[in-house]
Amino acid sequence: LLGRRMAFGQIAIAGILATLAYSGAAIGLAFAGFSYMSFAWASLISGFTGFVTLLIWRPDYAIYRFSLHDWRQVVHFGAADSARNLLYYALENLPLLVFGRTIGAAAVGLFQRATTLSALPNATLLSGVTPVLLPAFANHARSGRELKDAFLRSVALMTGLSWPATLGIVILAYPIVLLVLGDQWLPVAPLVQIIGIAYLASFTISVTNPILIAAGGIRDTLKLALVTIPIMVSVQSIASFWGLHAAAASLILTLFFFSTMAMLAVQRRAPFQWREMASVLGRSAGVAACSASGPLLIAFASGGAQTITIPVALVAVCVGVAGWVAGLAIFQHPMRDELQRLLSKAQTAYAGPPSN
């Protein structure tokens, strides 16, 4: 309900408080000797904190009254949405179960850690985008505006941010693994590079379902999952018979396949021209190339990706950010406008209210 009211500030505050409650409780209980149960109690405390915070902002208790009003619409939407979520859950977990049989438990551990590191841009930079997309698209649709424009702009902003960051992780995989996991996990680095390349094709995952739901296509989201997920699980499972790196490389095929099918599904509900999509992705690719060129040259100068030290990697990150900013200006990327708006607000907040 807060999302429908576009009250994203309140949602963000509730999320921050819940996260702080989880972190504080987990660390405090661990020091108090609760061991692994610290995480279980922290989850309960975090959930209760978020619930109470949201309840304070939405004190309309009448919404919890039992009712069968419009139950057919609820069942129609809920059944399709639940089935789709189950399929996505299967996509996330079934390949790992197969990998445990084909390449062993140790390899599964390497794969999971590589996936976590490769997904850092989506899990951090874009984590605040997903809760906003559906309410924003729905508001766009209710106001009678074309969803095509919202979809293309969303893809532009997401790829303009995630592609440069993902390429940075691919180039600096070895020092990142060394810093985050330690030298005992260095075999993860090649997997991070492979999976990172695959994640370049995952730009439609976050935006597809919200745009289809906003356009009234909840069944389209289920159909997309039914068409793509069995094939994706099968390809990843079969590839694992050729080893861990083959399983990782199969993500390149499966995610590209999903993105293609997702764009076809969106095109039915929010018709766009392929040249428009090519223009959007071309600009983001140009920005990503500008961002990656500096770190890539530093990697070559250091003797290869495997020999980059952590201090050199920090320099490469700074060079990459500078290249990203330059790329936004060179290719006139929509992200440049957002960055300028953010800087303008920061300057206004820093300067304070004007004096009389």
mmCIF file of C-alpha atoms in Angstrom:
data_model
loop_
_atom_site.group_PDB
_atom_site.id
_atom_site.type_symbol
_atom_site.label_atom_id
_atom_site.label_comp_id
_atom_site.label_asym_id
_atom_site.label_seq_id
_atom_site.Cartn_x
_atom_site.Cartn_y
_atom_site.Cartn_z
ATOM 1 C CA LEU A 1 0.000 0.000 0.000
ATOM 2 C CA LEU A 2 2.857 2.364 0.729
ATOM 3 C CA GLY A 3 4.334 1.459 -2.627
ATOM 4 C CA ARG A 4 1.063 2.280 -4.347
ATOM 5 C CA ARG A 5 1.160 5.682 -2.641
ATOM 6 C CA MET A 6 4.749 6.061 -3.948
ATOM 7 C CA ALA A 7 5.910 6.491 -0.326
ATOM 8 C CA PHE A 8 9.342 5.061 -1.069
ATOM 9 C CA GLY A 9 11.031 7.159 1.614
ATOM 10 C CA GLN A 10 9.000 5.457 4.331
ATOM 11 C CA ILE A 11 9.635 2.040 2.771
ATOM 12 C CA ALA A 12 13.375 2.773 2.716
ATOM 13 C CA ILE A 13 13.391 3.853 6.363
ATOM 14 C CA ALA A 14 11.519 0.691 7.375
ATOM 15 C CA GLY A 15 14.022 -1.423 5.447
ATOM 16 C CA ILE A 16 16.996 0.362 7.011
ATOM 17 C CA LEU A 17 15.595 -0.066 10.523
ATOM 18 C CA ALA A 18 14.925 -3.758 9.895
ATOM 19 C CA THR A 19 18.462 -4.230 8.569
ATOM 20 C CA LEU A 20 20.006 -2.417 11.537
ATOM 21 C CA ALA A 21 17.902 -4.525 13.892
ATOM 22 C CA TYR A 22 19.083 -7.711 12.195
ATOM 23 C CA SER A 23 22.750 -6.717 12.218
ATOM 24 C CA GLY A 24 22.692 -5.461 15.798
ATOM 25 C CA ALA A 25 20.809 -8.496 17.096
ATOM 26 C CA ALA A 26 22.961 -11.020 15.214
ATOM 27 C CA ILE A 27 26.251 -9.484 16.369
ATOM 28 C CA GLY A 28 25.058 -8.864 19.923
ATOM 29 C CA LEU A 29 23.628 -12.355 20.365
ATOM 30 C CA ALA A 30 26.729 -13.937 18.841
ATOM 31 C CA PHE A 31 28.902 -12.129 21.400
ATOM 32 C CA ALA A 32 26.467 -13.279 24.097
ATOM 33 C CA GLY A 33 27.117 -16.911 23.151
ATOM 34 C CA PHE A 34 23.976 -17.758 21.144
ATOM 35 C CA SER A 35 26.123 -19.214 18.315
ATOM 36 C CA TYR A 36 24.179 -20.089 15.129
ATOM 37 C CA MET A 37 20.865 -19.295 16.828
ATOM 38 C CA SER A 38 21.919 -15.628 16.668
ATOM 39 C CA PHE A 39 20.846 -15.555 13.019
ATOM 40 C CA ALA A 40 17.465 -17.144 13.736
ATOM 41 C CA TRP A 41 16.634 -14.700 16.553
ATOM 42 C CA ALA A 42 17.976 -11.794 14.484
ATOM 43 C CA SER A 43 15.613 -12.709 11.634
ATOM 44 C CA LEU A 44 12.649 -12.700 14.023
ATOM 45 C CA ILE A 45 13.662 -9.369 15.566
ATOM 46 C CA SER A 46 14.246 -7.830 12.143
ATOM 47 C CA GLY A 47 10.884 -8.975 10.813
ATOM 48 C CA PHE A 48 9.066 -7.668 13.882
ATOM 49 C CA THR A 49 10.867 -4.311 13.618
ATOM 50 C CA GLY A 50 9.891 -3.882 9.970
ATOM 51 C CA PHE A 51 6.303 -4.942 10.694
ATOM 52 C CA VAL A 52 5.837 -2.489 13.560
ATOM 53 C CA THR A 53 7.436 0.358 11.610
ATOM 54 C CA LEU A 54 5.147 -0.157 8.617
ATOM 55 C CA LEU A 55 2.125 -0.606 10.873
ATOM 56 C CA ILE A 56 2.776 2.794 12.446
ATOM 57 C CA TRP A 57 2.691 4.426 9.027
ATOM 58 C CA ARG A 58 -0.377 2.471 7.912
ATOM 59 C CA PRO A 59 -2.688 2.389 10.965
ATOM 60 C CA ASP A 60 -5.803 1.493 8.928
ATOM 61 C CA TYR A 61 -6.650 -1.735 10.744
ATOM 62 C CA ALA A 62 -9.777 -2.193 8.627
ATOM 63 C CA ILE A 63 -7.636 -3.688 5.855
ATOM 64 C CA TYR A 64 -7.134 -6.784 8.059
ATOM 65 C CA ARG A 65 -10.868 -7.457 8.201
ATOM 66 C CA PHE A 66 -11.787 -10.850 6.727
ATOM 67 C CA SER A 67 -13.604 -10.481 3.426
ATOM 68 C CA LEU A 68 -14.369 -12.454 0.280
ATOM 69 C CA HIS A 69 -15.001 -9.337 -1.775
ATOM 70 C CA ASP A 70 -13.540 -9.708 -5.301
ATOM 71 C CA TRP A 71 -12.134 -13.107 -4.342
ATOM 72 C CA ARG A 72 -12.102 -14.244 -7.984
ATOM 73 C CA GLN A 73 -9.695 -11.478 -8.963
ATOM 74 C CA VAL A 74 -7.513 -12.249 -5.956
ATOM 75 C CA VAL A 75 -7.369 -15.967 -6.803
ATOM 76 C CA HIS A 76 -6.744 -15.227 -10.487
ATOM 77 C CA PHE A 77 -3.818 -12.947 -9.697
ATOM 78 C CA GLY A 78 -2.478 -14.895 -6.709
ATOM 79 C CA ALA A 79 -2.469 -18.272 -8.436
ATOM 80 C CA ALA A 80 -0.497 -16.990 -11.418
ATOM 81 C CA ASP A 81 1.890 -14.987 -9.241
ATOM 82 C CA SER A 82 2.484 -17.875 -6.824
ATOM 83 C CA ALA A 83 3.082 -20.380 -9.617
ATOM 84 C CA ARG A 84 5.560 -18.002 -11.257
ATOM 85 C CA ASN A 85 7.431 -17.519 -7.986
ATOM 86 C CA LEU A 86 7.641 -21.279 -7.485
ATOM 87 C CA LEU A 87 9.175 -21.658 -10.932
ATOM 88 C CA TYR A 88 11.764 -18.960 -10.205
ATOM 89 C CA TYR A 89 12.536 -20.692 -6.921
ATOM 90 C CA ALA A 90 13.096 -23.902 -8.877
ATOM 91 C CA LEU A 91 15.416 -22.068 -11.265
ATOM 92 C CA GLU A 92 17.478 -20.850 -8.338
ATOM 93 C CA ASN A 93 17.738 -24.157 -6.497
ATOM 94 C CA LEU A 94 17.219 -27.152 -8.809
ATOM 95 C CA PRO A 95 20.511 -26.686 -10.721
ATOM 96 C CA LEU A 96 22.389 -26.635 -7.404
ATOM 97 C CA LEU A 97 20.822 -29.956 -6.417
ATOM 98 C CA VAL A 98 21.899 -31.424 -9.744
ATOM 99 C CA PHE A 99 25.386 -29.917 -9.415
ATOM 100 C CA GLY A 100 25.738 -31.644 -6.061
ATOM 101 C CA ARG A 101 25.388 -34.981 -7.856
ATOM 102 C CA THR A 102 27.371 -34.195 -11.000
ATOM 103 C CA ILE A 103 30.291 -32.046 -9.824
ATOM 104 C CA GLY A 104 30.259 -32.517 -6.050
ATOM 105 C CA ALA A 105 29.420 -30.495 -2.960
ATOM 106 C CA ALA A 106 32.755 -28.639 -2.907
ATOM 107 C CA ALA A 107 32.201 -27.390 -6.460
ATOM 108 C CA VAL A 108 28.693 -26.254 -5.531
ATOM 109 C CA GLY A 109 30.212 -24.147 -2.758
ATOM 110 C CA LEU A 110 32.584 -22.515 -5.249
ATOM 111 C CA PHE A 111 29.712 -21.900 -7.668
ATOM 112 C CA GLN A 112 27.512 -20.284 -5.008
ATOM 113 C CA ARG A 113 30.263 -17.930 -3.855
ATOM 114 C CA ALA A 114 31.078 -16.994 -7.446
ATOM 115 C CA THR A 115 27.413 -16.286 -8.104
ATOM 116 C CA THR A 116 27.193 -14.092 -4.999
ATOM 117 C CA LEU A 117 30.188 -11.983 -6.021
ATOM 118 C CA SER A 118 29.079 -11.708 -9.656
ATOM 119 C CA ALA A 119 25.642 -10.538 -8.560
ATOM 120 C CA LEU A 120 26.983 -7.742 -6.332
ATOM 121 C CA PRO A 121 25.929 -4.945 -8.740
ATOM 122 C CA ASN A 122 22.371 -6.271 -8.887
ATOM 123 C CA ALA A 123 22.285 -7.012 -5.155
ATOM 124 C CA THR A 124 23.621 -3.600 -4.110
ATOM 125 C CA LEU A 125 23.331 -0.913 -6.778
ATOM 126 C CA LEU A 126 19.949 -2.121 -8.031
ATOM 127 C CA SER A 127 18.503 -3.503 -4.802
ATOM 128 C CA GLY A 128 16.494 -0.334 -4.227
ATOM 129 C CA VAL A 129 15.105 -0.348 -7.757
ATOM 130 C CA THR A 130 13.037 -3.539 -7.678
ATOM 131 C CA PRO A 131 10.496 -2.446 -5.019
ATOM 132 C CA VAL A 132 9.963 0.804 -6.934
ATOM 133 C CA LEU A 133 9.402 -0.619 -10.400
ATOM 134 C CA LEU A 134 5.919 -2.112 -10.073
ATOM 135 C CA PRO A 135 4.315 0.881 -8.291
ATOM 136 C CA ALA A 136 6.025 3.276 -10.700
ATOM 137 C CA PHE A 137 4.937 1.323 -13.785
ATOM 138 C CA ALA A 138 1.402 0.922 -12.411
ATOM 139 C CA ASN A 139 1.177 4.649 -11.760
ATOM 140 C CA HIS A 140 2.488 5.238 -15.291
ATOM 141 C CA ALA A 141 -0.234 2.986 -16.708
ATOM 142 C CA ARG A 142 -3.029 4.530 -14.611
ATOM 143 C CA SER A 143 -2.073 7.988 -15.822
ATOM 144 C CA GLY A 144 -2.539 6.849 -19.433
ATOM 145 C CA ARG A 145 1.100 7.198 -20.480
ATOM 146 C CA GLU A 146 2.862 4.689 -22.731
ATOM 147 C CA LEU A 147 4.606 1.926 -20.827
ATOM 148 C CA LYS A 148 7.098 1.599 -23.685
ATOM 149 C CA ASP A 149 8.851 4.805 -22.669
ATOM 150 C CA ALA A 150 9.045 3.736 -19.032
ATOM 151 C CA PHE A 151 10.377 0.313 -20.012
ATOM 152 C CA LEU A 152 13.105 1.649 -22.293
ATOM 153 C CA ARG A 153 14.188 4.265 -19.780
ATOM 154 C CA SER A 154 14.321 1.665 -17.014
ATOM 155 C CA VAL A 155 16.485 -0.620 -19.146
ATOM 156 C CA ALA A 156 18.742 2.321 -19.997
ATOM 157 C CA LEU A 157 19.231 3.327 -16.363
ATOM 158 C CA MET A 158 19.740 -0.211 -15.103
ATOM 159 C CA THR A 159 22.257 -1.195 -17.785
ATOM 160 C CA GLY A 160 23.999 2.165 -17.534
ATOM 161 C CA LEU A 161 24.671 1.389 -13.888
ATOM 162 C CA SER A 162 25.012 -2.398 -13.712
ATOM 163 C CA TRP A 163 27.010 -3.099 -16.892
ATOM 164 C CA PRO A 164 30.024 -0.950 -15.950
ATOM 165 C CA ALA A 165 30.004 -2.345 -12.402
ATOM 166 C CA THR A 166 29.731 -5.930 -13.629
ATOM 167 C CA LEU A 167 32.585 -5.489 -16.107
ATOM 168 C CA GLY A 168 34.634 -4.017 -13.277
ATOM 169 C CA ILE A 169 34.038 -7.174 -11.231
ATOM 170 C CA VAL A 170 35.009 -9.339 -14.214
ATOM 171 C CA ILE A 171 38.295 -7.464 -14.689
ATOM 172 C CA LEU A 172 39.132 -7.234 -10.972
ATOM 173 C CA ALA A 173 37.811 -10.650 -9.971
ATOM 174 C CA TYR A 174 41.069 -11.856 -8.408
ATOM 175 C CA PRO A 175 41.693 -8.920 -6.030
ATOM 176 C CA ILE A 176 37.967 -8.839 -5.156
ATOM 177 C CA VAL A 177 38.005 -12.522 -4.188
ATOM 178 C CA LEU A 178 41.231 -11.980 -2.262
ATOM 179 C CA LEU A 179 39.735 -9.044 -0.363
ATOM 180 C CA VAL A 180 36.274 -10.475 0.315
ATOM 181 C CA LEU A 181 36.889 -14.214 0.700
ATOM 182 C CA GLY A 182 40.630 -14.663 1.212
ATOM 183 C CA ASP A 183 43.375 -16.388 -0.775
ATOM 184 C CA GLN A 184 41.957 -19.864 -0.059
ATOM 185 C CA TRP A 185 39.029 -18.981 -2.368
ATOM 186 C CA LEU A 186 41.053 -17.782 -5.369
ATOM 187 C CA PRO A 187 39.763 -20.699 -7.539
ATOM 188 C CA VAL A 188 36.429 -18.822 -7.430
ATOM 189 C CA ALA A 189 37.853 -15.916 -9.472
ATOM 190 C CA PRO A 190 37.626 -17.538 -12.966
ATOM 191 C CA LEU A 191 34.030 -18.516 -12.195
ATOM 192 C CA VAL A 192 33.275 -14.933 -11.162
ATOM 193 C CA GLN A 193 34.555 -13.765 -14.554
ATOM 194 C CA ILE A 194 32.431 -16.273 -16.476
ATOM 195 C CA ILE A 195 29.256 -15.682 -14.463
ATOM 196 C CA GLY A 196 29.819 -11.922 -14.552
ATOM 197 C CA ILE A 197 29.832 -12.004 -18.357
ATOM 198 C CA ALA A 198 26.615 -14.016 -18.212
ATOM 199 C CA TYR A 199 24.991 -11.462 -15.910
ATOM 200 C CA LEU A 200 25.421 -8.792 -18.564
ATOM 201 C CA ALA A 201 22.445 -10.465 -20.254
ATOM 202 C CA SER A 202 20.276 -10.397 -17.115
ATOM 203 C CA PHE A 203 19.174 -6.782 -17.492
ATOM 204 C CA THR A 204 15.548 -7.734 -18.195
ATOM 205 C CA ILE A 205 15.032 -9.960 -15.146
ATOM 206 C CA SER A 206 14.180 -7.181 -12.691
ATOM 207 C CA VAL A 207 12.087 -5.095 -15.058
ATOM 208 C CA THR A 208 10.101 -7.697 -17.038
ATOM 209 C CA ASN A 209 7.604 -8.916 -14.463
ATOM 210 C CA PRO A 210 6.734 -5.427 -13.101
ATOM 211 C CA ILE A 211 6.105 -4.027 -16.596
ATOM 212 C CA LEU A 212 3.952 -7.016 -17.578
ATOM 213 C CA ILE A 213 1.931 -6.871 -14.354
ATOM 214 C CA ALA A 214 1.404 -3.120 -14.719
ATOM 215 C CA ALA A 215 0.133 -3.753 -18.249
ATOM 216 C CA GLY A 216 -2.362 -6.342 -16.967
ATOM 217 C CA GLY A 217 -0.323 -9.337 -18.097
ATOM 218 C CA ILE A 218 0.051 -11.346 -14.894
ATOM 219 C CA ARG A 219 -0.598 -14.521 -16.907
ATOM 220 C CA ASP A 220 2.131 -13.467 -19.322
ATOM 221 C CA THR A 221 4.643 -13.606 -16.469
ATOM 222 C CA LEU A 222 3.606 -17.197 -15.771
ATOM 223 C CA LYS A 223 3.758 -18.143 -19.440
ATOM 224 C CA LEU A 224 7.247 -16.635 -19.707
ATOM 225 C CA ALA A 225 8.390 -18.680 -16.722
ATOM 226 C CA LEU A 226 6.814 -21.870 -18.095
ATOM 227 C CA VAL A 227 8.556 -21.419 -21.451
ATOM 228 C CA THR A 228 12.005 -20.404 -20.217
ATOM 229 C CA ILE A 229 12.714 -21.945 -16.823
ATOM 230 C CA PRO A 230 12.491 -25.671 -17.735
ATOM 231 C CA ILE A 231 14.887 -25.044 -20.633
ATOM 232 C CA MET A 232 17.259 -23.007 -18.454
ATOM 233 C CA VAL A 233 17.339 -25.645 -15.707
ATOM 234 C CA SER A 234 17.886 -28.424 -18.264
ATOM 235 C CA VAL A 235 20.742 -26.617 -20.026
ATOM 236 C CA GLN A 236 22.532 -25.816 -16.765
ATOM 237 C CA SER A 237 22.066 -29.367 -15.485
ATOM 238 C CA ILE A 238 23.341 -30.988 -18.685
ATOM 239 C CA ALA A 239 26.312 -28.606 -18.870
ATOM 240 C CA SER A 240 27.407 -29.630 -15.367
ATOM 241 C CA PHE A 241 28.349 -33.082 -16.701
ATOM 242 C CA TRP A 242 31.303 -31.316 -18.391
ATOM 243 C CA GLY A 243 32.461 -29.726 -15.146
ATOM 244 C CA LEU A 244 32.129 -26.625 -13.014
ATOM 245 C CA HIS A 245 33.315 -24.119 -15.610
ATOM 246 C CA ALA A 246 30.926 -25.528 -18.219
ATOM 247 C CA ALA A 247 28.059 -25.151 -15.756
ATOM 248 C CA ALA A 248 29.050 -21.538 -15.212
ATOM 249 C CA ALA A 249 29.380 -20.891 -18.948
ATOM 250 C CA SER A 250 25.889 -22.301 -19.536
ATOM 251 C CA LEU A 251 24.535 -19.223 -17.736
ATOM 252 C CA ILE A 252 25.632 -17.126 -20.711
ATOM 253 C CA LEU A 253 23.300 -19.114 -22.966
ATOM 254 C CA THR A 254 20.394 -19.375 -20.545
ATOM 255 C CA LEU A 255 20.341 -15.731 -19.453
ATOM 256 C CA PHE A 256 20.626 -14.505 -23.043
ATOM 257 C CA PHE A 257 17.749 -16.827 -23.949
ATOM 258 C CA PHE A 258 15.637 -15.524 -21.067
ATOM 259 C CA SER A 259 16.320 -11.877 -21.934
ATOM 260 C CA THR A 260 15.311 -12.462 -25.551
ATOM 261 C CA MET A 261 12.056 -14.184 -24.587
ATOM 262 C CA ALA A 262 11.356 -11.522 -21.938
ATOM 263 C CA MET A 263 11.719 -8.696 -24.451
ATOM 264 C CA LEU A 264 9.378 -10.506 -26.836
ATOM 265 C CA ALA A 265 6.815 -10.841 -24.037
ATOM 266 C CA VAL A 266 7.117 -7.157 -23.095
ATOM 267 C CA GLN A 267 6.845 -6.099 -26.735
ATOM 268 C CA ARG A 268 3.352 -7.598 -26.891
ATOM 269 C CA ARG A 269 2.144 -5.463 -23.967
ATOM 270 C CA ALA A 270 4.283 -2.365 -24.461
ATOM 271 C CA PRO A 271 5.185 -2.349 -28.177
ATOM 272 C CA PHE A 272 8.642 -0.958 -28.896
ATOM 273 C CA GLN A 273 10.879 -0.971 -31.940
ATOM 274 C CA TRP A 274 13.984 -3.145 -31.880
ATOM 275 C CA ARG A 275 16.027 -0.199 -33.120
ATOM 276 C CA GLU A 276 14.898 1.692 -30.001
ATOM 277 C CA MET A 277 16.132 -1.120 -27.802
ATOM 278 C CA ALA A 278 19.370 -1.312 -29.794
ATOM 279 C CA SER A 279 19.897 2.416 -29.268
ATOM 280 C CA VAL A 280 19.339 2.084 -25.518
ATOM 281 C CA LEU A 281 21.672 -0.884 -25.160
ATOM 282 C CA GLY A 282 24.241 0.670 -27.505
ATOM 283 C CA ARG A 283 24.580 3.749 -25.294
ATOM 284 C CA SER A 284 24.942 1.623 -22.189
ATOM 285 C CA ALA A 285 27.521 -0.565 -23.935
ATOM 286 C CA GLY A 286 29.493 2.556 -24.850
ATOM 287 C CA VAL A 287 29.410 3.768 -21.254
ATOM 288 C CA ALA A 288 30.482 0.330 -20.026
ATOM 289 C CA ALA A 289 33.376 0.290 -22.511
ATOM 290 C CA CYS A 290 34.561 3.707 -21.293
ATOM 291 C CA SER A 291 34.347 2.535 -17.702
ATOM 292 C CA ALA A 292 36.163 -0.757 -18.327
ATOM 293 C CA SER A 293 38.943 0.536 -20.580
ATOM 294 C CA GLY A 294 40.971 2.085 -17.729
ATOM 295 C CA PRO A 295 40.860 -0.947 -15.396
ATOM 296 C CA LEU A 296 41.600 -3.211 -18.374
ATOM 297 C CA LEU A 297 44.739 -1.241 -19.250
ATOM 298 C CA ILE A 298 45.832 -1.329 -15.611
ATOM 299 C CA ALA A 299 45.309 -5.099 -15.573
ATOM 300 C CA PHE A 300 47.492 -5.532 -18.659
ATOM 301 C CA ALA A 301 50.153 -3.228 -17.209
ATOM 302 C CA SER A 302 50.148 -5.276 -13.995
ATOM 303 C CA GLY A 303 50.882 -8.473 -15.898
ATOM 304 C CA GLY A 304 47.359 -9.864 -16.071
ATOM 305 C CA ALA A 305 44.194 -10.101 -14.006
ATOM 306 C CA GLN A 306 45.719 -12.725 -11.695
ATOM 307 C CA THR A 307 48.546 -10.438 -10.548
ATOM 308 C CA ILE A 308 46.534 -7.318 -9.664
ATOM 309 C CA THR A 309 47.117 -6.358 -6.054
ATOM 310 C CA ILE A 310 44.443 -4.829 -3.838
ATOM 311 C CA PRO A 311 46.004 -1.313 -3.843
ATOM 312 C CA VAL A 312 46.250 -1.394 -7.654
ATOM 313 C CA ALA A 313 42.640 -2.608 -7.796
ATOM 314 C CA LEU A 314 41.529 0.412 -5.743
ATOM 315 C CA VAL A 315 43.263 2.682 -8.249
ATOM 316 C CA ALA A 316 41.552 0.795 -11.088
ATOM 317 C CA VAL A 317 38.162 1.346 -9.430
ATOM 318 C CA CYS A 318 38.758 5.095 -9.262
ATOM 319 C CA VAL A 319 39.856 5.137 -12.903
ATOM 320 C CA GLY A 320 36.764 3.092 -13.831
ATOM 321 C CA VAL A 321 34.421 5.524 -12.071
ATOM 322 C CA ALA A 322 36.073 8.430 -13.916
ATOM 323 C CA GLY A 323 35.644 6.557 -17.207
ATOM 324 C CA TRP A 324 31.994 5.887 -16.351
ATOM 325 C CA VAL A 325 31.300 9.581 -15.761
ATOM 326 C CA ALA A 326 33.076 10.450 -19.017
ATOM 327 C CA GLY A 327 31.094 7.785 -20.875
ATOM 328 C CA LEU A 328 27.801 9.196 -19.596
ATOM 329 C CA ALA A 329 28.725 12.567 -21.094
ATOM 330 C CA ILE A 330 30.122 11.176 -24.359
ATOM 331 C CA PHE A 331 27.091 9.012 -25.133
ATOM 332 C CA GLN A 332 24.531 11.409 -23.573
ATOM 333 C CA HIS A 333 23.220 8.588 -21.447
ATOM 334 C CA PRO A 334 19.993 9.124 -19.436
ATOM 335 C CA MET A 335 21.907 8.167 -16.300
ATOM 336 C CA ARG A 336 23.819 11.446 -16.632
ATOM 337 C CA ASP A 337 20.609 13.401 -15.978
ATOM 338 C CA GLU A 338 19.897 11.287 -12.898
ATOM 339 C CA LEU A 339 23.441 11.799 -11.635
ATOM 340 C CA GLN A 340 23.205 15.552 -12.138
ATOM 341 C CA ARG A 341 19.847 15.623 -10.338
ATOM 342 C CA LEU A 342 21.349 13.677 -7.432
ATOM 343 C CA LEU A 343 24.344 16.008 -7.206
ATOM 344 C CA SER A 344 22.066 19.040 -7.343
ATOM 345 C CA LYS A 345 19.985 17.734 -4.443
ATOM 346 C CA ALA A 346 23.128 16.923 -2.475
ATOM 347 C CA GLN A 347 24.469 20.433 -3.018
ATOM 348 C CA THR A 348 21.147 21.955 -1.965
ATOM 349 C CA ALA A 349 21.060 19.819 1.177
ATOM 350 C CA TYR A 350 24.667 20.682 2.002
ATOM 351 C CA ALA A 351 24.141 24.403 1.478
ATOM 352 C CA GLY A 352 21.048 24.416 3.684
ATOM 353 C CA PRO A 353 18.073 26.772 3.423
ATOM 354 C CA PRO A 354 18.793 30.173 1.879
ATOM 355 C CA SER A 355 19.440 32.930 4.405
ATOM 356 C CA ASN A 356 17.172 35.987 4.502
#
